[in-house]
Short mmCIF file of N, CA and C in Angstrom, two decimals:
data_model
loop_
_atom_site.label_atom_id
_atom_site.label_comp_id
_atom_site.label_asym_id
_atom_site.label_seq_id
_atom_site.Cartn_x
_atom_site.Cartn_y
_atom_site.Cartn_z
N UNK A 1 0.96 -1.00 0.13
CA UNK A 1 -0.10 -0.06 -0.09
C UNK A 1 0.86 1.51 0.10
N UNK A 2 1.91 1.25 0.47
CA UNK A 2 3.23 2.33 0.57
C UNK A 2 3.46 2.81 -0.53
N UNK A 3 3.23 2.03 -1.70
CA UNK A 3 3.59 2.49 -2.96
C UNK A 3 2.18 3.13 -3.96
N UNK A 4 1.36 3.08 -3.24
CA UNK A 4 -0.09 3.73 -4.07
C UNK A 4 -0.62 5.16 -3.48
N UNK A 5 -1.35 5.63 -4.23
CA UNK A 5 -1.93 6.73 -3.79
C UNK A 5 -3.12 6.16 -3.68
N UNK A 6 -3.83 6.31 -2.18
CA UNK A 6 -5.44 6.00 -2.40
C UNK A 6 -6.47 6.90 -2.00
N UNK A 7 -7.69 6.88 -2.76
CA UNK A 7 -8.54 7.82 -2.99
C UNK A 7 -9.17 8.40 -1.31
N UNK A 8 -9.10 9.44 -1.55
CA UNK A 8 -10.14 9.97 -0.09
C UNK A 8 -11.45 9.60 0.28
N UNK A 9 -12.39 9.07 -1.07
CA UNK A 9 -13.20 8.77 -0.14
C UNK A 9 -13.84 7.58 -1.54
N UNK A 10 -14.50 6.81 -1.08
CA UNK A 10 -15.15 5.30 -1.54
C UNK A 10 -15.84 5.65 -2.73
N UNK A 11 -15.71 5.24 -3.74
CA UNK A 11 -16.28 4.87 -5.15
C UNK A 11 -17.24 4.30 -5.18
N UNK A 12 -18.73 5.13 -4.53
CA UNK A 12 -20.23 4.16 -4.07
C UNK A 12 -20.65 3.38 -5.76
N UNK A 13 -20.16 3.90 -6.61
CA UNK A 13 -20.62 4.33 -8.46
C UNK A 13 -20.08 2.88 -8.63
N UNK A 14 -18.70 2.08 -7.79
CA UNK A 14 -18.15 1.10 -8.28
C UNK A 14 -18.75 -0.11 -7.13
N UNK A 15 -19.54 -0.31 -6.82
CA UNK A 15 -20.25 -1.61 -5.40
C UNK A 15 -20.83 -2.61 -6.27
N UNK A 16 -20.45 -3.61 -5.88
CA UNK A 16 -20.58 -5.45 -7.02
C UNK A 16 -22.27 -5.56 -6.12
N UNK A 17 -22.96 -5.27 -7.13
CA UNK A 17 -23.98 -5.65 -6.32
C UNK A 17 -24.35 -7.58 -5.77
N UNK A 18 -25.13 -7.56 -4.73
CA UNK A 18 -25.82 -8.65 -4.00
C UNK A 18 -27.09 -8.88 -4.63
N UNK A 19 -27.24 -8.27 -5.68
CA UNK A 19 -28.85 -8.81 -6.14
C UNK A 19 -28.66 -9.88 -7.20
N UNK A 20 -29.51 -10.86 -7.02
CA UNK A 20 -29.15 -12.32 -7.93
C UNK A 20 -30.25 -11.67 -8.95
N UNK A 21 -29.96 -12.82 -10.15
CA UNK A 21 -30.45 -12.53 -11.78
C UNK A 21 -31.80 -13.05 -11.07
N UNK A 22 -31.96 -14.12 -9.96
CA UNK A 22 -33.36 -14.23 -9.85
C UNK A 22 -33.47 -14.95 -8.64
N UNK A 23 -34.75 -14.70 -7.51
CA UNK A 23 -35.01 -15.22 -6.55
C UNK A 23 -34.24 -16.48 -6.07
N UNK A 24 -32.99 -16.78 -5.24
CA UNK A 24 -32.61 -17.75 -4.67
C UNK A 24 -32.49 -17.71 -3.30
N UNK A 25 -32.49 -19.45 -2.93
CA UNK A 25 -32.28 -19.16 -1.47
C UNK A 25 -30.84 -19.08 -1.05
N UNK A 26 -29.88 -19.54 -1.81
CA UNK A 26 -28.47 -18.41 -1.47
C UNK A 26 -27.69 -18.42 -2.85
N UNK A 27 -27.25 -16.80 -2.38
CA UNK A 27 -26.77 -16.45 -3.41
C UNK A 27 -25.01 -15.78 -3.08
N UNK A 28 -24.21 -16.40 -3.83
CA UNK A 28 -22.62 -16.26 -3.21
C UNK A 28 -21.91 -14.92 -4.09
N UNK A 29 -21.30 -14.39 -3.79
CA UNK A 29 -20.45 -13.17 -4.39
C UNK A 29 -18.88 -13.65 -3.77
N UNK A 30 -18.10 -13.01 -4.63
CA UNK A 30 -16.74 -13.51 -4.38
C UNK A 30 -16.07 -12.79 -5.16
N UNK A 31 -14.63 -12.00 -4.23
CA UNK A 31 -13.51 -10.67 -4.97
C UNK A 31 -12.94 -10.70 -4.30
N UNK A 32 -11.46 -10.65 -4.84
CA UNK A 32 -10.26 -10.56 -4.42
C UNK A 32 -9.38 -9.03 -3.74
N UNK A 33 -8.91 -9.15 -3.04
CA UNK A 33 -8.13 -8.32 -2.47
C UNK A 33 -6.81 -8.57 -2.72
N UNK A 34 -6.16 -7.35 -3.17
CA UNK A 34 -4.72 -7.62 -3.42
C UNK A 34 -4.39 -6.10 -3.87
N UNK A 35 -3.04 -6.12 -4.59
CA UNK A 35 -2.42 -5.07 -4.95
C UNK A 35 -3.45 -4.17 -6.05
N UNK A 36 -4.28 -4.92 -6.81
CA UNK A 36 -5.10 -3.96 -7.98
C UNK A 36 -6.05 -3.65 -7.61
N UNK A 37 -6.51 -3.98 -6.06
CA UNK A 37 -7.78 -3.86 -5.34
C UNK A 37 -8.15 -2.36 -5.41
N UNK A 38 -8.99 -1.34 -5.51
CA UNK A 38 -9.30 0.11 -5.10
C UNK A 38 -9.11 0.36 -3.32
N UNK A 39 -8.26 1.28 -3.50
CA UNK A 39 -7.89 2.02 -2.27
C UNK A 39 -8.52 3.34 -1.61
N UNK A 40 -8.51 3.30 -0.32
CA UNK A 40 -9.04 4.28 0.15
C UNK A 40 -8.39 4.89 1.60
N UNK A 41 -8.15 6.01 1.94
CA UNK A 41 -7.39 6.34 2.93
C UNK A 41 -9.14 6.28 4.12
N UNK A 42 -8.81 5.47 4.97
CA UNK A 42 -10.08 5.48 6.03
C UNK A 42 -9.69 5.59 7.23
N UNK A 43 -9.88 6.45 8.04
CA UNK A 43 -9.64 6.40 9.60
C UNK A 43 -8.31 6.20 9.92
N UNK A 44 -7.76 7.26 9.44
CA UNK A 44 -6.39 7.62 9.78
C UNK A 44 -5.19 6.47 8.57
N UNK A 45 -5.90 5.66 8.04
CA UNK A 45 -4.97 4.87 7.30
C UNK A 45 -5.24 4.62 5.85
N UNK A 46 -4.70 3.90 5.21
CA UNK A 46 -4.70 3.27 3.78
C UNK A 46 -5.28 2.16 3.44
N UNK A 47 -6.65 1.70 3.08
CA UNK A 47 -6.55 0.34 3.39
C UNK A 47 -7.26 -0.06 1.52
N UNK A 48 -6.90 -1.53 1.65
CA UNK A 48 -7.84 -1.51 -0.09
C UNK A 48 -8.77 -1.92 1.09
N UNK A 49 -10.42 -1.97 -0.27
CA UNK A 49 -11.16 -2.09 -0.05
C UNK A 49 -11.98 -2.98 -1.41
N UNK A 50 -12.97 -3.52 -0.47
CA UNK A 50 -14.20 -4.19 -1.61
C UNK A 50 -15.82 -3.70 -1.26
N UNK A 51 -16.34 -3.22 -2.41
CA UNK A 51 -17.62 -2.43 -1.78
C UNK A 51 -18.65 -3.13 -2.22
N UNK A 52 -19.91 -3.56 -2.08
CA UNK A 52 -20.92 -4.16 -2.24
C UNK A 52 -22.29 -3.50 -2.09
N UNK A 53 -23.15 -3.52 -3.10
CA UNK A 53 -24.21 -3.10 -2.66
C UNK A 53 -25.34 -4.02 -2.63
N UNK A 54 -26.11 -3.50 -1.35
CA UNK A 54 -27.31 -4.35 -0.68
C UNK A 54 -28.41 -4.86 -1.79
N UNK A 55 -28.64 -5.94 -1.52
CA UNK A 55 -29.69 -5.94 -2.60
C UNK A 55 -31.22 -5.38 -2.71
N UNK A 56 -31.82 -4.59 -3.45
CA UNK A 56 -33.03 -3.95 -2.98
C UNK A 56 -33.83 -4.24 -2.04
N UNK A 57 -34.12 -5.96 -2.24
CA UNK A 57 -35.01 -6.39 -1.57
C UNK A 57 -34.53 -6.58 -0.22
N UNK A 58 -34.55 -5.85 0.91
CA UNK A 58 -33.52 -6.53 1.94
C UNK A 58 -34.84 -7.07 3.36
N UNK A 59 -36.02 -7.63 3.05
CA UNK A 59 -36.96 -8.20 4.07
C UNK A 59 -36.35 -9.02 4.70
N UNK A 60 -36.51 -10.07 3.90
CA UNK A 60 -36.02 -11.37 4.01
C UNK A 60 -34.69 -11.87 3.80
N UNK A 61 -33.75 -11.02 3.77
CA UNK A 61 -32.20 -11.51 3.64
C UNK A 61 -31.57 -11.70 4.86
N UNK A 62 -30.56 -12.41 4.52
CA UNK A 62 -29.38 -12.85 6.30
C UNK A 62 -27.92 -12.43 5.63
N UNK A 63 -26.91 -11.59 5.60
CA UNK A 63 -25.96 -11.56 4.89
C UNK A 63 -24.88 -12.49 5.82
N UNK A 64 -23.88 -13.24 5.27
CA UNK A 64 -22.81 -13.74 6.17
C UNK A 64 -21.50 -13.01 4.88
N UNK A 65 -20.42 -12.32 5.63
CA UNK A 65 -19.67 -11.53 5.07
C UNK A 65 -18.34 -11.41 6.10
N UNK A 66 -17.15 -11.67 5.13
CA UNK A 66 -15.97 -11.90 5.33
C UNK A 66 -14.60 -12.42 4.43
N UNK A 67 -13.73 -12.87 4.96
CA UNK A 67 -12.44 -13.11 4.58
C UNK A 67 -12.62 -15.19 4.08
N UNK A 68 -12.57 -15.22 3.07
CA UNK A 68 -13.09 -16.71 2.58
C UNK A 68 -11.61 -18.00 2.87
N UNK A 69 -11.38 -18.87 3.52
CA UNK A 69 -10.58 -19.53 3.99
C UNK A 69 -9.84 -20.45 3.18
N UNK A 70 -8.95 -19.82 2.09
CA UNK A 70 -7.57 -20.16 1.28
C UNK A 70 -7.33 -21.52 1.86
N UNK A 71 -6.50 -22.06 0.63
CA UNK A 71 -5.42 -23.41 1.23
C UNK A 71 -4.44 -22.90 2.68
N UNK A 72 -3.91 -21.48 2.40
CA UNK A 72 -2.57 -21.16 3.19
C UNK A 72 -3.38 -19.49 4.12
N UNK A 73 -4.01 -19.13 3.57
CA UNK A 73 -4.72 -17.52 3.71
C UNK A 73 -5.99 -17.20 4.00
N UNK A 74 -6.22 -16.17 5.00
CA UNK A 74 -7.41 -15.65 5.27
C UNK A 74 -7.42 -14.56 4.75
N UNK A 75 -7.83 -13.38 3.75
CA UNK A 75 -8.00 -12.24 4.00
C UNK A 75 -8.31 -11.66 5.78
N UNK A 76 -7.95 -11.14 6.38
CA UNK A 76 -8.47 -10.28 7.88
C UNK A 76 -9.41 -9.32 7.00
N UNK A 77 -10.84 -9.43 7.54
CA UNK A 77 -11.37 -8.84 7.00
C UNK A 77 -11.86 -7.73 7.88
N UNK A 78 -12.47 -6.14 7.59
CA UNK A 78 -13.11 -5.53 8.71
C UNK A 78 -14.70 -5.34 7.76
N UNK A 79 -14.91 -5.62 8.47
CA UNK A 79 -16.70 -5.24 7.61
C UNK A 79 -17.55 -4.30 8.45
N UNK A 80 -18.26 -3.38 7.66
CA UNK A 80 -18.81 -1.91 7.86
C UNK A 80 -20.24 -1.89 7.21
N UNK A 81 -21.40 -1.93 7.79
CA UNK A 81 -22.55 -1.30 6.46
C UNK A 81 -22.88 0.07 6.56
N UNK A 82 -22.82 0.43 5.29
CA UNK A 82 -23.09 2.00 5.15
C UNK A 82 -24.47 2.79 4.44
N UNK A 83 -25.02 3.46 4.88
CA UNK A 83 -26.08 4.05 3.94
C UNK A 83 -25.91 4.52 2.68
N UNK A 84 -26.88 5.27 2.18
CA UNK A 84 -27.07 5.61 0.75
C UNK A 84 -25.88 6.43 0.48
N UNK A 85 -25.27 7.15 1.70
CA UNK A 85 -24.22 8.23 1.31
C UNK A 85 -22.81 7.60 1.92
N UNK A 86 -23.13 6.54 2.02
CA UNK A 86 -21.16 5.90 2.39
C UNK A 86 -20.88 6.54 3.45
N UNK A 87 -21.96 6.74 4.40
CA UNK A 87 -21.47 6.91 5.75
C UNK A 87 -21.94 5.60 6.72
N UNK A 88 -20.88 5.28 7.42
CA UNK A 88 -20.91 4.28 8.60
C UNK A 88 -22.08 4.14 9.15
N UNK A 89 -23.01 2.94 9.02
CA UNK A 89 -24.50 3.17 10.39
C UNK A 89 -23.96 2.04 11.07
N UNK A 90 -23.16 1.31 11.05
CA UNK A 90 -22.22 0.19 11.61
C UNK A 90 -21.52 -0.53 11.59
N UNK A 91 -20.68 -0.99 12.51
CA UNK A 91 -19.38 -2.14 12.59
C UNK A 91 -19.75 -3.11 13.48
N UNK A 92 -18.52 -4.17 13.56
CA UNK A 92 -19.14 -4.95 13.89
C UNK A 92 -17.20 -4.74 14.62
N UNK A 93 -17.97 -5.77 16.18
CA UNK A 93 -16.79 -6.08 17.10
C UNK A 93 -16.32 -7.26 17.03
N UNK A 94 -14.87 -7.33 17.54
CA UNK A 94 -13.76 -8.44 16.86
C UNK A 94 -15.09 -9.61 17.31
N UNK A 95 -15.62 -9.83 18.71
CA UNK A 95 -16.10 -10.84 19.32
C UNK A 95 -17.49 -11.33 18.13
N UNK A 96 -17.39 -10.55 17.62
CA UNK A 96 -19.04 -10.88 16.29
C UNK A 96 -17.95 -12.02 14.93
N UNK A 97 -16.94 -11.66 14.74
CA UNK A 97 -16.41 -12.64 13.65
C UNK A 97 -16.22 -14.24 13.87
N UNK A 98 -17.08 -14.87 13.46
CA UNK A 98 -16.88 -16.50 13.69
C UNK A 98 -16.46 -17.00 12.63
N UNK A 99 -15.67 -18.23 12.99
CA UNK A 99 -15.34 -19.12 11.93
C UNK A 99 -17.02 -19.69 10.95
N UNK A 100 -17.43 -19.53 10.46
CA UNK A 100 -18.76 -19.87 9.56
C UNK A 100 -18.45 -20.82 8.49
N UNK A 101 -18.70 -22.33 8.65
CA UNK A 101 -17.75 -22.71 6.76
C UNK A 101 -16.35 -22.58 7.17
N UNK A 102 -16.38 -22.35 5.42
CA UNK A 102 -15.02 -22.14 5.29
C UNK A 102 -14.92 -20.37 5.17
N UNK A 103 -15.73 -19.56 5.69
CA UNK A 103 -15.54 -17.84 5.57
C UNK A 103 -15.50 -17.31 7.48
N UNK A 104 -14.37 -16.41 7.74
CA UNK A 104 -14.12 -15.89 8.86
C UNK A 104 -15.29 -14.85 8.58
N UNK A 105 -15.95 -14.50 9.23
CA UNK A 105 -16.96 -13.69 8.58
C UNK A 105 -18.08 -12.90 9.82
N UNK A 106 -18.55 -11.94 9.49
CA UNK A 106 -19.84 -11.87 10.21
C UNK A 106 -21.48 -12.19 9.78
N UNK A 107 -22.28 -11.95 10.70
CA UNK A 107 -23.67 -12.45 10.51
C UNK A 107 -24.39 -11.28 10.30
N UNK A 108 -24.84 -10.79 9.86
CA UNK A 108 -26.69 -9.61 10.17
C UNK A 108 -27.60 -9.94 8.89
N UNK A 109 -28.17 -9.07 9.32
CA UNK A 109 -29.94 -8.63 8.77
C UNK A 109 -29.56 -7.08 8.35
N UNK A 110 -29.53 -6.76 7.39
CA UNK A 110 -29.53 -5.14 6.71
C UNK A 110 -30.79 -4.68 7.09
N UNK A 111 -30.47 -3.54 7.84
CA UNK A 111 -31.52 -2.29 7.85
C UNK A 111 -32.31 -1.66 6.99
N UNK A 112 -33.58 -1.34 7.18
CA UNK A 112 -33.77 -0.27 5.90
C UNK A 112 -33.16 0.98 5.25
N UNK A 113 -32.54 1.50 6.21
CA UNK A 113 -31.71 2.78 5.71
C UNK A 113 -30.15 2.32 5.37
N UNK A 114 -30.18 0.94 5.50
CA UNK A 114 -28.33 0.56 5.00
C UNK A 114 -28.44 0.46 3.13
N UNK A 115 -27.67 0.21 2.84
CA UNK A 115 -27.46 0.17 1.21
C UNK A 115 -26.33 -0.54 0.97
N UNK A 116 -24.81 -0.15 1.60
CA UNK A 116 -23.43 -0.52 1.38
C UNK A 116 -23.21 -1.37 2.26
N UNK A 117 -22.15 -2.35 1.61
CA UNK A 117 -21.13 -3.60 2.90
C UNK A 117 -19.92 -3.24 2.10
N UNK A 118 -19.20 -2.45 3.13
CA UNK A 118 -18.07 -2.16 2.83
C UNK A 118 -17.08 -3.31 3.47
N UNK A 119 -16.21 -3.92 3.02
CA UNK A 119 -15.14 -4.76 3.54
C UNK A 119 -13.85 -4.32 3.56
N UNK A 120 -13.33 -3.80 3.98
CA UNK A 120 -11.63 -3.69 3.99
C UNK A 120 -10.72 -4.33 5.29
N UNK A 121 -9.37 -4.23 5.15
CA UNK A 121 -8.27 -5.14 5.88
C UNK A 121 -8.10 -4.96 7.45
N UNK A 122 -8.44 -5.59 8.44
CA UNK A 122 -8.10 -5.34 9.83
C UNK A 122 -6.86 -5.55 10.13
N UNK A 123 -5.61 -4.34 10.14
CA UNK A 123 -4.39 -4.97 10.42
C UNK A 123 -4.22 -5.88 11.84
N UNK A 124 -4.47 -5.73 12.70
CA UNK A 124 -4.89 -6.21 14.12
C UNK A 124 -4.20 -7.54 13.87
N UNK A 125 -5.46 -8.55 13.13
CA UNK A 125 -5.20 -10.34 13.03
C UNK A 125 -3.89 -10.22 12.06
N UNK A 126 -3.28 -9.60 10.95
CA UNK A 126 -2.35 -10.02 10.03
C UNK A 126 -1.51 -10.52 10.85
N UNK A 127 -0.71 -12.11 10.28
CA UNK A 127 0.07 -12.45 10.68
C UNK A 127 -0.21 -13.93 11.55
N UNK A 128 -1.39 -13.24 12.17
CA UNK A 128 -2.04 -14.42 12.94
C UNK A 128 -2.17 -15.72 12.45
N UNK A 129 -2.23 -17.11 13.52
CA UNK A 129 -2.12 -18.00 12.71
C UNK A 129 -3.76 -18.85 13.03
N UNK A 130 -4.40 -19.71 11.95
CA UNK A 130 -5.81 -20.14 12.34
C UNK A 130 -5.32 -21.50 11.96
N UNK A 131 -5.49 -22.50 13.21
CA UNK A 131 -5.01 -23.95 12.87
C UNK A 131 -6.19 -24.57 13.42
N UNK A 132 -6.76 -25.54 12.42
CA UNK A 132 -7.09 -26.11 12.54
C UNK A 132 -7.37 -27.51 11.91
N UNK A 133 -8.23 -28.65 12.11
CA UNK A 133 -8.25 -30.00 11.97
C UNK A 133 -9.53 -30.58 10.92
N UNK A 134 -9.19 -30.70 9.55
CA UNK A 134 -9.92 -31.38 8.80
C UNK A 134 -10.53 -32.89 9.06
N UNK A 135 -11.24 -33.54 9.24
CA UNK A 135 -12.00 -34.82 9.32
C UNK A 135 -12.81 -35.22 8.10
N UNK A 136 -12.59 -36.10 7.81
CA UNK A 136 -13.72 -36.65 6.91
C UNK A 136 -13.88 -38.27 7.11
N UNK A 137 -14.92 -39.11 6.50
CA UNK A 137 -14.83 -40.47 6.63
C UNK A 137 -15.79 -40.28 5.17
N UNK A 138 -15.36 -41.26 4.52
CA UNK A 138 -15.77 -42.01 3.38
C UNK A 138 -16.57 -43.57 3.14
N UNK A 139 -17.64 -43.92 3.40
CA UNK A 139 -18.20 -45.21 3.06
C UNK A 139 -18.45 -45.45 1.29
N UNK A 140 -18.09 -46.30 1.07
CA UNK A 140 -18.33 -46.86 -0.08
C UNK A 140 -18.72 -48.69 -0.39
N UNK A 141 -19.55 -48.83 -1.31
CA UNK A 141 -20.12 -50.35 -1.13
C UNK A 141 -18.85 -51.68 -2.15
N UNK A 142 -18.67 -52.29 -2.22
CA UNK A 142 -17.98 -53.01 -3.00
C UNK A 142 -18.95 -54.89 -3.59
N UNK A 143 -18.34 -55.05 -4.09
CA UNK A 143 -19.45 -56.57 -4.11
C UNK A 143 -18.56 -56.95 -5.36
N UNK A 144 -17.70 -58.31 -4.85
CA UNK A 144 -16.88 -59.31 -5.02
C UNK A 144 -17.64 -60.77 -4.78
N UNK A 145 -17.46 -61.37 -5.98
CA UNK A 145 -17.78 -63.02 -5.84
C UNK A 145 -17.18 -63.64 -4.76
N UNK A 146 -17.43 -64.64 -3.97
CA UNK A 146 -17.30 -64.85 -2.64
C UNK A 146 -17.28 -66.55 -3.15
N UNK A 147 -16.31 -67.36 -3.09
CA UNK A 147 -16.10 -68.48 -3.09
C UNK A 147 -16.76 -69.60 -2.36
N UNK A 148 -17.71 -70.34 -2.99
CA UNK A 148 -18.35 -71.11 -1.94
C UNK A 148 -19.77 -71.25 -2.16
N UNK A 149 -20.28 -69.87 -3.18
CA UNK A 149 -21.39 -69.95 -3.50
C UNK A 149 -21.64 -69.85 -4.60
N UNK A 150 -22.92 -70.00 -4.90
CA UNK A 150 -23.64 -70.83 -6.33
C UNK A 150 -23.46 -69.78 -7.05
N UNK A 151 -23.09 -70.10 -8.56
CA UNK A 151 -23.42 -68.95 -9.21
C UNK A 151 -24.03 -68.01 -9.37
N UNK A 152 -23.23 -67.10 -9.64
CA UNK A 152 -23.95 -65.37 -9.86
C UNK A 152 -24.55 -64.93 -8.55
N UNK A 153 -24.02 -65.18 -7.58
CA UNK A 153 -24.61 -64.54 -6.14
C UNK A 153 -23.11 -64.26 -6.10
N UNK A 154 -23.21 -63.06 -5.48
CA UNK A 154 -21.97 -61.84 -4.93
C UNK A 154 -22.15 -61.69 -3.89
N UNK A 155 -20.97 -61.43 -2.73
CA UNK A 155 -20.96 -61.33 -1.90
C UNK A 155 -20.39 -59.51 -1.77
N UNK A 156 -20.87 -59.26 -0.63
CA UNK A 156 -20.81 -57.54 -0.37
C UNK A 156 -20.52 -56.80 0.60
N UNK A 157 -19.50 -56.33 0.68
CA UNK A 157 -18.98 -55.21 2.66
C UNK A 157 -19.00 -53.69 1.50
N UNK A 158 -18.66 -53.25 2.63
CA UNK A 158 -18.67 -51.79 3.03
C UNK A 158 -16.61 -51.76 2.96
N UNK A 159 -16.71 -50.29 2.47
CA UNK A 159 -14.71 -50.18 2.81
C UNK A 159 -15.48 -48.78 3.27
N UNK A 160 -14.57 -48.83 4.57
CA UNK A 160 -14.55 -47.41 4.88
C UNK A 160 -13.91 -46.28 5.39
N UNK A 161 -12.92 -45.60 4.85
CA UNK A 161 -11.85 -44.60 4.82
C UNK A 161 -12.16 -43.52 5.73
N UNK A 162 -10.98 -43.13 6.00
CA UNK A 162 -10.94 -41.82 6.86
C UNK A 162 -9.68 -40.72 6.68
N UNK A 163 -9.76 -39.65 6.84
CA UNK A 163 -8.96 -38.43 7.01
C UNK A 163 -8.53 -37.41 7.90
N UNK A 164 -7.86 -37.02 8.63
CA UNK A 164 -7.67 -36.69 9.72
C UNK A 164 -6.18 -35.54 9.45
N UNK A 165 -6.57 -33.93 8.92
CA UNK A 165 -6.06 -33.66 8.77
C UNK A 165 -4.95 -31.93 9.24
N UNK A 166 -4.21 -31.88 9.66
CA UNK A 166 -3.92 -30.54 10.12
C UNK A 166 -3.44 -29.96 9.44
N UNK A 167 -4.37 -28.52 9.26
CA UNK A 167 -4.29 -27.25 8.70
C UNK A 167 -3.90 -26.12 9.30
N UNK A 168 -3.15 -25.42 8.56
CA UNK A 168 -2.73 -24.40 9.30
C UNK A 168 -2.69 -22.65 8.38
N UNK A 169 -3.42 -21.47 8.37
CA UNK A 169 -3.45 -20.46 7.54
C UNK A 169 -3.31 -19.27 8.75
N UNK A 170 -2.96 -18.45 7.73
CA UNK A 170 -2.22 -17.35 8.41
C UNK A 170 -3.26 -16.06 7.60
N UNK A 171 -3.80 -15.23 8.52
CA UNK A 171 -4.52 -13.97 8.54
C UNK A 171 -3.53 -12.82 7.20
N UNK A 172 -4.28 -12.09 6.61
CA UNK A 172 -3.46 -11.54 5.57
C UNK A 172 -3.84 -10.37 5.19
N UNK A 173 -3.04 -9.80 4.41
CA UNK A 173 -3.79 -8.13 3.81
C UNK A 173 -4.36 -8.35 2.63
N UNK A 174 -3.88 -9.74 2.20
CA UNK A 174 -4.51 -10.43 0.51
C UNK A 174 -5.28 -11.21 1.34
N UNK A 175 -6.26 -12.12 0.20
CA UNK A 175 -7.24 -12.59 -0.01
C UNK A 175 -8.57 -12.61 -0.80
N UNK A 176 -9.16 -13.53 -0.68
CA UNK A 176 -10.69 -13.90 -0.92
C UNK A 176 -11.43 -13.09 -0.30
N UNK A 177 -12.36 -12.20 -0.49
CA UNK A 177 -13.61 -12.13 -0.19
C UNK A 177 -14.84 -12.32 -0.66
N UNK A 178 -15.83 -12.86 0.59
CA UNK A 178 -16.95 -13.83 0.34
C UNK A 178 -18.14 -13.38 1.08
N UNK A 179 -19.35 -13.17 0.25
CA UNK A 179 -20.84 -12.68 0.91
C UNK A 179 -21.49 -13.78 0.41
N UNK A 180 -22.27 -14.31 1.22
CA UNK A 180 -23.07 -15.19 0.82
C UNK A 180 -24.43 -14.82 1.78
N UNK A 181 -25.39 -14.44 0.71
CA UNK A 181 -26.94 -13.72 0.75
C UNK A 181 -27.69 -14.88 1.16
N UNK A 182 -28.49 -14.94 2.40
CA UNK A 182 -29.23 -16.15 2.66
C UNK A 182 -30.85 -15.51 2.34
N UNK A 183 -31.76 -15.89 1.57
CA UNK A 183 -33.30 -15.26 1.22
C UNK A 183 -34.44 -16.27 1.52
N UNK A 184 -34.83 -15.57 2.81
CA UNK A 184 -36.09 -16.66 3.67
C UNK A 184 -37.08 -17.02 3.14
N UNK A 185 -37.43 -16.08 1.17
CA UNK A 185 -38.66 -16.37 1.12
C UNK A 185 -37.96 -16.22 -0.52
N UNK A 186 -38.08 -17.17 -1.33
CA UNK A 186 -37.66 -17.21 -2.74
C UNK A 186 -38.90 -17.18 -3.15
N UNK A 187 -40.19 -16.98 -2.69
CA UNK A 187 -41.39 -17.08 -3.57
C UNK A 187 -41.96 -15.91 -3.80
N UNK A 188 -41.45 -14.76 -3.16
CA UNK A 188 -42.03 -13.83 -3.39
C UNK A 188 -42.36 -13.02 -4.85
N UNK A 189 -41.61 -13.16 -5.35
CA UNK A 189 -41.57 -12.51 -7.28
C UNK A 189 -42.81 -13.45 -7.54
N UNK A 190 -43.32 -14.93 -7.57
CA UNK A 190 -44.17 -15.37 -7.93
C UNK A 190 -45.15 -14.44 -7.65
N UNK A 191 -45.62 -14.00 -6.08
CA UNK A 191 -46.71 -13.66 -5.69
C UNK A 191 -47.32 -12.38 -6.28
N UNK A 192 -45.90 -11.79 -6.74
CA UNK A 192 -46.03 -10.34 -6.61
C UNK A 192 -46.62 -10.11 -7.89
N UNK A 193 -45.93 -10.84 -9.21
CA UNK A 193 -45.86 -10.77 -10.39
C UNK A 193 -47.56 -11.40 -11.04
#
């Protein structure tokens, strides 16, 4: 960031839309934060940012917004919700960020006066590690002729395999931002037409 000149204000016109092409229960939008990402001078520091425009229909939406868990890193997210003029209407405390599936994120319902979600980088986490264990079990059926059984009969069994893998990721200034929009009423378009 030191080699870049960051804008004094957010470019609200460049916001990425979170409105899906049609109503659906889950809508996911991802973007990369890196050297080519726009940056802004905000709260006394320069930071890369991704700006999203909230869906027009907010009533039945819940959003999960944060850094996607990549194989070796996690973007250290700072999430704010903004009004139509780009002013912060709310920020989230450190204890509101949780691991939700493959997303280190906050979970919230947009309010009627909110229009944008801003994701910047929180430098306080950068360099910290997140260690986890991925556990999985898989069972598959197998069939094979068994000696001594009448012709055409097959014995069968199940083969179960498992994995237990240690993973370590580091919080970073760069990485993927993921927004998941949950819609609890996907039938509203059909009713309204």
